[in-house]
Coordinates of C-alpha atoms and ligand atoms in Angstrom, one line a residue:
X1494 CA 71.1 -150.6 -29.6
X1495 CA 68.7 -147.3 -28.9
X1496 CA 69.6 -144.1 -31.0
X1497 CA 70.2 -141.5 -28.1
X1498 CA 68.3 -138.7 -30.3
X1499 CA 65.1 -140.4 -31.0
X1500 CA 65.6 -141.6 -27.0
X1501 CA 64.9 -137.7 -26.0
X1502 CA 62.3 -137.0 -28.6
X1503 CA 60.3 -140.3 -26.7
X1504 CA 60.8 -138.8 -23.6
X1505 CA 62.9 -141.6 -22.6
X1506 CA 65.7 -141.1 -19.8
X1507 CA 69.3 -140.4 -21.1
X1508 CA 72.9 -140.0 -19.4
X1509 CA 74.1 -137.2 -21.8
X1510 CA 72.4 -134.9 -24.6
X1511 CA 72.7 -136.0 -28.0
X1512 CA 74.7 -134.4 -30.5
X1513 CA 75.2 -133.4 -34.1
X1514 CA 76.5 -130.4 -35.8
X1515 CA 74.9 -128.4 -38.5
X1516 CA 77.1 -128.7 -41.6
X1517 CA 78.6 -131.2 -40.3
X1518 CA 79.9 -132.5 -43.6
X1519 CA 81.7 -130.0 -45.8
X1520 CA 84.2 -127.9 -47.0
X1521 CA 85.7 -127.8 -43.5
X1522 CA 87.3 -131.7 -44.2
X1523 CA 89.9 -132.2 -46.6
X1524 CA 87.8 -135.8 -47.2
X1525 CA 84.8 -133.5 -48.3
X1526 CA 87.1 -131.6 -50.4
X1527 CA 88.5 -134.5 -52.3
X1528 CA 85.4 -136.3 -52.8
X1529 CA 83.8 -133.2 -54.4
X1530 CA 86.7 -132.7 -56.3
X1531 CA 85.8 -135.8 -58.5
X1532 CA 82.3 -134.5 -59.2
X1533 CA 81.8 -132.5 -62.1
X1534 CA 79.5 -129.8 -59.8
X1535 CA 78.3 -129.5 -56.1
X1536 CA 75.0 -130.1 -58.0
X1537 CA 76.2 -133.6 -59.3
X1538 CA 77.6 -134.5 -55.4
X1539 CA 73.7 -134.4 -54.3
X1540 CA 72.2 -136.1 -57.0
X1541 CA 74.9 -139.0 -56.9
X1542 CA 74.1 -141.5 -54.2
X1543 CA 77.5 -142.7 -53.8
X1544 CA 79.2 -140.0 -53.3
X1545 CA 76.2 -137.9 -51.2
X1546 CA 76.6 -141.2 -48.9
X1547 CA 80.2 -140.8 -48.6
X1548 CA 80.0 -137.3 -47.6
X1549 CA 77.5 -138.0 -45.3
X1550 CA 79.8 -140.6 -43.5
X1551 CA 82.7 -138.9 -43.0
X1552 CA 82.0 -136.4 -40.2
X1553 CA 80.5 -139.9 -38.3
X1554 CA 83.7 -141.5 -38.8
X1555 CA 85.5 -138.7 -37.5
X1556 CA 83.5 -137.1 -34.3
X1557 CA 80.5 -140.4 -33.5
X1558 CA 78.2 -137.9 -33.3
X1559 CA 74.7 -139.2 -32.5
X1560 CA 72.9 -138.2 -35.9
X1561 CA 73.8 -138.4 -39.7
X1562 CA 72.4 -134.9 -42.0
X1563 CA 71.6 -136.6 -45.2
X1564 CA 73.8 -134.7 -47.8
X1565 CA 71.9 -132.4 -49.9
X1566 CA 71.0 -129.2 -50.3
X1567 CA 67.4 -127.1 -49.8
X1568 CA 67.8 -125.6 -53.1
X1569 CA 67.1 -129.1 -54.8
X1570 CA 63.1 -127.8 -54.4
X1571 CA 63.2 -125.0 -56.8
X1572 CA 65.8 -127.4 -58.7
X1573 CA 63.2 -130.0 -59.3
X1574 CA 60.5 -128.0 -59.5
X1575 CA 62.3 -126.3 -62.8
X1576 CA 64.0 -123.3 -61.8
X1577 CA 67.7 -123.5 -62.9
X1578 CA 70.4 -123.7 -60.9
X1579 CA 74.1 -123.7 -60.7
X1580 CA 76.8 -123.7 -57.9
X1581 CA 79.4 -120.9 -58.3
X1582 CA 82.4 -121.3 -56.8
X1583 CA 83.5 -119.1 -54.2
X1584 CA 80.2 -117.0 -54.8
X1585 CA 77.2 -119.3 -53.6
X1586 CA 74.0 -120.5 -55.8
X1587 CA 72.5 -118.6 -58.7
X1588 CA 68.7 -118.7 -59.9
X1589 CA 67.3 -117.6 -62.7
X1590 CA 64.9 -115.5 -60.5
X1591 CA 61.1 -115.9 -60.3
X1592 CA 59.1 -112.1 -59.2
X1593 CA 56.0 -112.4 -60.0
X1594 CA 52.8 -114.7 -60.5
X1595 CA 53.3 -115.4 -64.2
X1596 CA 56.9 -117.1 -63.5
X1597 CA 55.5 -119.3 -60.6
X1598 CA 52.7 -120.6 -63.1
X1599 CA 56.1 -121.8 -64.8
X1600 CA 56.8 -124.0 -62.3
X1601 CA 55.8 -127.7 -62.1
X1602 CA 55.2 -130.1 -59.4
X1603 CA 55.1 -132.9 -61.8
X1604 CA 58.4 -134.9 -62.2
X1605 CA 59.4 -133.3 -59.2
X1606 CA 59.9 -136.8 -57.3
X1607 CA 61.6 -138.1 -60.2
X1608 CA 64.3 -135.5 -59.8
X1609 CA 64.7 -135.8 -56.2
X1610 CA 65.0 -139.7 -56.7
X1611 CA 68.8 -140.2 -56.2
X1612 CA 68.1 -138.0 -53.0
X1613 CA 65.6 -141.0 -52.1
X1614 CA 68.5 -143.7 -52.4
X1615 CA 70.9 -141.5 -50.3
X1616 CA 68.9 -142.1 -47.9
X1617 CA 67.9 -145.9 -48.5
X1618 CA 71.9 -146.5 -48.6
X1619 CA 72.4 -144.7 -45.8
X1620 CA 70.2 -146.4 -43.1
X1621 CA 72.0 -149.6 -44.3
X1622 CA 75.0 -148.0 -43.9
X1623 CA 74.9 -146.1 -40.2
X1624 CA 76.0 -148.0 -37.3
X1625 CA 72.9 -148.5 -35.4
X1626 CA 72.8 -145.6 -32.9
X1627 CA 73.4 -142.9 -34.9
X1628 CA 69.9 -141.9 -35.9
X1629 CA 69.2 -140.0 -39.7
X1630 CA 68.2 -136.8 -40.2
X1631 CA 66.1 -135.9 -43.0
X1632 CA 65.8 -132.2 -44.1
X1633 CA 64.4 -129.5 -46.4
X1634 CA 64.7 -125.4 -46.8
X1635 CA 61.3 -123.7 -44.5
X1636 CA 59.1 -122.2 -47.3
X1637 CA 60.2 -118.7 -46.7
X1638 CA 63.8 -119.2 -47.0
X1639 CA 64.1 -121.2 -50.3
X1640 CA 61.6 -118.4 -51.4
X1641 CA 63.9 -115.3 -50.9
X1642 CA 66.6 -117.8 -53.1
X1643 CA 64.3 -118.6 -56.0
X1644 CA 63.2 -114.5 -55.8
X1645 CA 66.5 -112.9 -55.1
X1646 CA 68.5 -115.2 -57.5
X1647 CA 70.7 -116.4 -55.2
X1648 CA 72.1 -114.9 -51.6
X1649 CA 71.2 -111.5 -50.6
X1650 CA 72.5 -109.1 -47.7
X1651 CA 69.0 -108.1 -47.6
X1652 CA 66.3 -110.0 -49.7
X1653 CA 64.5 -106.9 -50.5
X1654 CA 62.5 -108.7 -53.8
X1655 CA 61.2 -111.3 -51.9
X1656 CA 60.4 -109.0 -49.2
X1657 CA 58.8 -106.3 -51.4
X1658 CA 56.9 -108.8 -53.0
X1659 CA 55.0 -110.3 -50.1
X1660 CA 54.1 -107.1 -48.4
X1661 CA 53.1 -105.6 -51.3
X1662 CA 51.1 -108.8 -53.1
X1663 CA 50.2 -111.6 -50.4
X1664 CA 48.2 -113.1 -52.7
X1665 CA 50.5 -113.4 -55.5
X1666 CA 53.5 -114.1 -53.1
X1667 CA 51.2 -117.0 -51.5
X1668 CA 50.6 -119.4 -54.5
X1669 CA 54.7 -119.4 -54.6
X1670 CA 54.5 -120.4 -51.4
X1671 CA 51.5 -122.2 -51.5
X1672 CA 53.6 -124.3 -54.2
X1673 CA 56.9 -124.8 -51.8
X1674 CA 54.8 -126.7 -49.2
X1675 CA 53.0 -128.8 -51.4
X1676 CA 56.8 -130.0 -52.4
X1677 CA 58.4 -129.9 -48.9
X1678 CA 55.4 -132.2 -47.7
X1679 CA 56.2 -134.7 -50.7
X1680 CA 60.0 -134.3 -50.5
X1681 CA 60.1 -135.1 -46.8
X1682 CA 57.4 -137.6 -46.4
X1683 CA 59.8 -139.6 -49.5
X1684 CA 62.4 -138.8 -47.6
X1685 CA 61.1 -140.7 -44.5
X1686 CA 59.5 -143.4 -46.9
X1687 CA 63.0 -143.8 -47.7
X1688 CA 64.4 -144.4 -44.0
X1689 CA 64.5 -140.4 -42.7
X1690 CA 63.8 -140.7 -38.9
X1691 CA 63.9 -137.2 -37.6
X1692 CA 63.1 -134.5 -39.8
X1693 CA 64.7 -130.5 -39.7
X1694 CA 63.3 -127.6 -41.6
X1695 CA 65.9 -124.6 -41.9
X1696 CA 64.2 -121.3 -41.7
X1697 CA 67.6 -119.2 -42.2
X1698 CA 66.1 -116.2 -42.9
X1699 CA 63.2 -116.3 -40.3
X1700 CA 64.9 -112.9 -39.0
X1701 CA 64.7 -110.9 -42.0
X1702 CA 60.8 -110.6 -41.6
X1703 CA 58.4 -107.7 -39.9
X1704 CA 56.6 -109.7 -36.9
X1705 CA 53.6 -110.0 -39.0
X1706 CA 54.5 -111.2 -41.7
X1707 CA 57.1 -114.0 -39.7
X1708 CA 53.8 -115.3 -38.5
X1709 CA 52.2 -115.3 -42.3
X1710 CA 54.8 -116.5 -44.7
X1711 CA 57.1 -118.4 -41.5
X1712 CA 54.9 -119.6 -38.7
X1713 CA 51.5 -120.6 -40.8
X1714 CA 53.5 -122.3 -43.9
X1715 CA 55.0 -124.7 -41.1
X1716 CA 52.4 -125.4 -39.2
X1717 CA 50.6 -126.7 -42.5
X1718 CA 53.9 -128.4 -43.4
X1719 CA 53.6 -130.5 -40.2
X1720 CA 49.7 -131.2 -40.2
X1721 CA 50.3 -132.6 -44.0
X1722 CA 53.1 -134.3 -42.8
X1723 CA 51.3 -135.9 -39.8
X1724 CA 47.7 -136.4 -41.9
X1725 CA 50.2 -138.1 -44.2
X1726 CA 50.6 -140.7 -41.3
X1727 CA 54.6 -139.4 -41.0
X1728 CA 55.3 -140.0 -37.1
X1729 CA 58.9 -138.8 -37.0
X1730 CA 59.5 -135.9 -34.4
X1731 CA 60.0 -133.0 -36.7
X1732 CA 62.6 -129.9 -35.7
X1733 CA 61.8 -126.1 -36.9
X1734 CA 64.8 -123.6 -36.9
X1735 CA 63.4 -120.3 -36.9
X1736 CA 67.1 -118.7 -36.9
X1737 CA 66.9 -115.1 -35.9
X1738 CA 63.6 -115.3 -35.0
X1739 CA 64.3 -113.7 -31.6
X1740 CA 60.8 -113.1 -29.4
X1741 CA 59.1 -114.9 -32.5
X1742 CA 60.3 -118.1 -31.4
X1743 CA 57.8 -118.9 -28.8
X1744 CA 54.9 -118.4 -31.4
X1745 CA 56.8 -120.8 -33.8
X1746 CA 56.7 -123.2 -30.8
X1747 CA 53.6 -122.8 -29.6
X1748 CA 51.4 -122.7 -33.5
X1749 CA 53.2 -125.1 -35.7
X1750 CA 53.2 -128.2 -33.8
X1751 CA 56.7 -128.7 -34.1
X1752 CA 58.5 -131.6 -31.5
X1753 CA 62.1 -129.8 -31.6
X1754 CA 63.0 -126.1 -32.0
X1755 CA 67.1 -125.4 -33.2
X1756 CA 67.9 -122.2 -31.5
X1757 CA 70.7 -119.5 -32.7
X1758 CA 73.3 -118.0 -30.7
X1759 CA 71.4 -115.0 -29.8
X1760 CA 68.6 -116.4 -27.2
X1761 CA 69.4 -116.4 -23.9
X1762 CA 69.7 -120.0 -22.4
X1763 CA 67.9 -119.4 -18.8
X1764 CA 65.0 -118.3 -21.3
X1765 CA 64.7 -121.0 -23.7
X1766 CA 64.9 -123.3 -20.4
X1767 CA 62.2 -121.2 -19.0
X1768 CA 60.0 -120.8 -21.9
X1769 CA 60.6 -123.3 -24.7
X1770 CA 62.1 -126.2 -22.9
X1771 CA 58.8 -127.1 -21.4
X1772 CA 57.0 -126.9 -24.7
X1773 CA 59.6 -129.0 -26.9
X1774 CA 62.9 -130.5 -27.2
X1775 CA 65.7 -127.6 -27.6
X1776 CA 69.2 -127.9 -30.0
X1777 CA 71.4 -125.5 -29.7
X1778 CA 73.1 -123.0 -29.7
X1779 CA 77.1 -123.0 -29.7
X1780 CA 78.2 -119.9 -32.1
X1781 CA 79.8 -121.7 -34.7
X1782 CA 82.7 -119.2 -34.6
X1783 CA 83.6 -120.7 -31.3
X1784 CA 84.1 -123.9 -32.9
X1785 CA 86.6 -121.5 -34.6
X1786 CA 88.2 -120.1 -31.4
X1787 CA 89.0 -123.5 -30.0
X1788 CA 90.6 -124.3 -26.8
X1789 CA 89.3 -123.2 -23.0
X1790 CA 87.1 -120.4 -24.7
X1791 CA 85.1 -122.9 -26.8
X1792 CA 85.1 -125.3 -23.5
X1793 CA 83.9 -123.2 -20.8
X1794 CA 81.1 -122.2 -23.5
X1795 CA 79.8 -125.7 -24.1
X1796 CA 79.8 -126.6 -20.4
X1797 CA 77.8 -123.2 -19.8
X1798 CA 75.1 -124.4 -22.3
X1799 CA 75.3 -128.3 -21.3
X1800 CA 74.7 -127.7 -17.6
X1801 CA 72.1 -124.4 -17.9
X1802 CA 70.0 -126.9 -20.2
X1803 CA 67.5 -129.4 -18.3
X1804 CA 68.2 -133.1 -18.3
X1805 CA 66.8 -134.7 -21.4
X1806 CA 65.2 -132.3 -23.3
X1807 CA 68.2 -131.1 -25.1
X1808 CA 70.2 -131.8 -27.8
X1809 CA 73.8 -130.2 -28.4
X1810 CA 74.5 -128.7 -31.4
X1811 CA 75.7 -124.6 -32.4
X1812 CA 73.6 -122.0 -33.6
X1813 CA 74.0 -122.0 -37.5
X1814 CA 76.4 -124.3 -39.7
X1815 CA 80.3 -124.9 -39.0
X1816 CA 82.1 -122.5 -41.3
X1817 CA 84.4 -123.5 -43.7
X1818 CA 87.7 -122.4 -41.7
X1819 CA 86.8 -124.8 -38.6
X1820 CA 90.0 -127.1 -37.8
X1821 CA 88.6 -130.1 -37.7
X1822 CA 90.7 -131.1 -34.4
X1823 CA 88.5 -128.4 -32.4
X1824 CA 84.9 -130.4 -33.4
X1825 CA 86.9 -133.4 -32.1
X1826 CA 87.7 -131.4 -29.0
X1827 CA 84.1 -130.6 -28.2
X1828 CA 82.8 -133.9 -29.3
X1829 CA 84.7 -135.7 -26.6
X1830 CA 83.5 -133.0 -24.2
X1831 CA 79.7 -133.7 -24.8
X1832 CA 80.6 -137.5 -25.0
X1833 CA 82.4 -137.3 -21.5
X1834 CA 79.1 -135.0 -19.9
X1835 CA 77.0 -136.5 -17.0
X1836 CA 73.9 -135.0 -16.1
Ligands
CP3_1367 O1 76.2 -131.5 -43.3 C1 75.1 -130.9 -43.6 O2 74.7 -130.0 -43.0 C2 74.3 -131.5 -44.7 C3 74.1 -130.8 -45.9 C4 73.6 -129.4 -46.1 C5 74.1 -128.5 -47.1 N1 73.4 -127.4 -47.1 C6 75.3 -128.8 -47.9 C7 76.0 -127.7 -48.6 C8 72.5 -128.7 -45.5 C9 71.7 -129.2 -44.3 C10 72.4 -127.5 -46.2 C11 71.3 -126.5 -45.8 C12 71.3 -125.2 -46.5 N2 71.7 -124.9 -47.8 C13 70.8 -124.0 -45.9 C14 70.2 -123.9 -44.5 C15 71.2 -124.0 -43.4 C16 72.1 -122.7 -43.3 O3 73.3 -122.9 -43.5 O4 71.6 -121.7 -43.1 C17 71.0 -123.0 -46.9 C18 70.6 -121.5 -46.7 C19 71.5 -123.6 -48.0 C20 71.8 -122.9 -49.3 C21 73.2 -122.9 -49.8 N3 73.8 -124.1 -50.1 C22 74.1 -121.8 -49.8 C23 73.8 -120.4 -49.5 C24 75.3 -122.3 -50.3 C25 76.6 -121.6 -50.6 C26 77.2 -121.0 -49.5 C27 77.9 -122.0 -48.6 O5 77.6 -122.0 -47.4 O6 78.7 -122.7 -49.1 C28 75.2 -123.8 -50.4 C29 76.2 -124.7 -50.8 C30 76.4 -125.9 -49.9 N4 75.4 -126.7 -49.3 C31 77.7 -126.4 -49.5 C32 77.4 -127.5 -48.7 C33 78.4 -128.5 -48.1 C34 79.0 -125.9 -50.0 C35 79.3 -126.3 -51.4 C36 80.7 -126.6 -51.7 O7 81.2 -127.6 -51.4 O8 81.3 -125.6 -52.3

């Protein structure tokens, strides 16, 4: 059987548009909920195969969406490259933060692939484990965004250290990043090693940057991040999400070399079928609080983005992650919907 999302990234014909959902898995299912509830930490869910394949599974079993998310999470990086972390409840991650040159000198690449190892078998397990047209994603955190994490501490309304820091000392600010895309290229290429056959990068906090500096420490970091990748001899089409990136997204399409761009909720869709469409295969961009909403709203919304879309090029999913108050009946709803769509 042919995996309808690796179908549109060949340019080969199909009846519908793929679909998966960001966050698919999560604290949105009561499955999700129990299964973490037997691990000590969200930390220990990622690094156990057994349970990071479960997790992975359920939202398949549930919705058939065309594409698995391996369960993980894109602070594993700064995790396995010896920055400590920990999973509060209720209040997000916390690092121990790095701000300066001296503190990324403490950070090691060595034994990072031993860390990640159990991330490895996740994925191993769970190409034996998918039925066989539901292709596996693969993912990591985009330089830039796991940076304002490992510099802020944790989530920030307003990552003003991270951003202070690479206006104000690019060249101390670039060997941290130099350092996160030397360990993106060898966490993803493992990844696919592993059985990863689509790759995504999340740049969550693309928006948060001054135009110049989006292209510096977003745009350049990713295009070296696919050139490794591809001098590596990785094939796999490879998706950027530039989220919030607004006019910037048509640089990030046009000078990282990217196959697939994830687009928020924000960019018009007769423009990313005018400008980005032609240049690479577009996901998007349902508002995740619609998945919320439910019912006719939620509908009439999907249709509007399934039929503005051109044939074959797209792949249905929303414009950032389902949140943790989505009923689980309304992703069933919209699943059927994109199932049931004819071009
Ligand atoms: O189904 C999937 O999408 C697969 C797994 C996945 C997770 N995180 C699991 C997770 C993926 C792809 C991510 C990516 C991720 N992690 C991003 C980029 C995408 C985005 O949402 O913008 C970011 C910024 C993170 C960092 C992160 N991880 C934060 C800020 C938090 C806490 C806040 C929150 O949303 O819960 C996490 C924890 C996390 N990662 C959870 C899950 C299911 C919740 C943990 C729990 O069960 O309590």
């Amino acid at each position: 059987m042919t995996k309808r999302l690796l179908d549109v990234f060949a340019g080969n014909e199909v009846e519908r548009p793929p679909f998966w959902f960001m966050r698919q898995a999560g604290r949105y299912l009561e499955e999700y909920r129990r299964v973490k509830s037997r691990a000590d930490s969200f930390l220990e869910l990622c690094y156990s195969p057994d349970l990071a394949v479960e997790v992975t599974l359920q939202p398949i079993r549930r919705f058939h969406p065309d594409a698995a998310i391996l369960f993980a999470d894109i602070l594993l990086i700064p995790e396995a490259l010896g920055q400590p972390l920990a999973y509060k409840e209720g209040e997000g991650p916390k690092l121990t933060p790095i701000r300066d040159s001296s503190a990324v000198a403490g950070l090691r690449l060595e034994g990072l692939q031993e860390r990640l190892a159990p991330v490895y078998e996740t994925v191993a397990r769970l190409r034996q484990a998918l039925p066989s047209d539901v292709a596996l994603i693969g993912f990591a955190g985009a330089p830039w965004t796991v940076a304002t994490y490992m510099v802020e501490g944790g989530g920030s309304p307003d990552h003003k250290y991270t951003k202070r820091w690479a206006l104000g000392d690019p060249e101390g600010f670039g060997r941290l990043i130099d350092l996160l895309v030397e360990a993106t290229v060898a966490y993803l290429a493992a990844q696919v090693r592993a059985g990863a056959e689509v790759l995504q990068l999340f740049e969550t906090w693309a928006g948060a940057l001054p135009n110049q500096a989006f292209e510096a420490w977003s745009v350049a970091p990713m295009r070296q991040i696919v050139t490794k990748l591809r001098q590596l001899d990785i094939q796999v089409p490879i998706i950027g999400f530039p989220r919030a990136a607004g006019a910037g997204y048509l640089s990030y399409v046009q000078n990282t070399g990217i196959d697939g761009v994830s687009f928020d909720s924000s960019l018009p869709l007769d423009w990313v079928r005018a400008e980005l469409q032609p240049r690479v295969v577009v996901q998007g961009n349902l508002d995740p609080q619609q998945l919320v909403v439910g019912g006719p709203t939620m509908l009439a919304e999907a249709t509007r983005i399934l039929s503005t879309l051109a044939p074959g090029r797209h792949v249905f999913n929303l414009g950032h992650g389902i949140v943790p108050e989505t009923p689980p009946g309304h992703v069933e709803a919209l699943a059927d919907l994109i199932r049931a769509w004819r071009y």
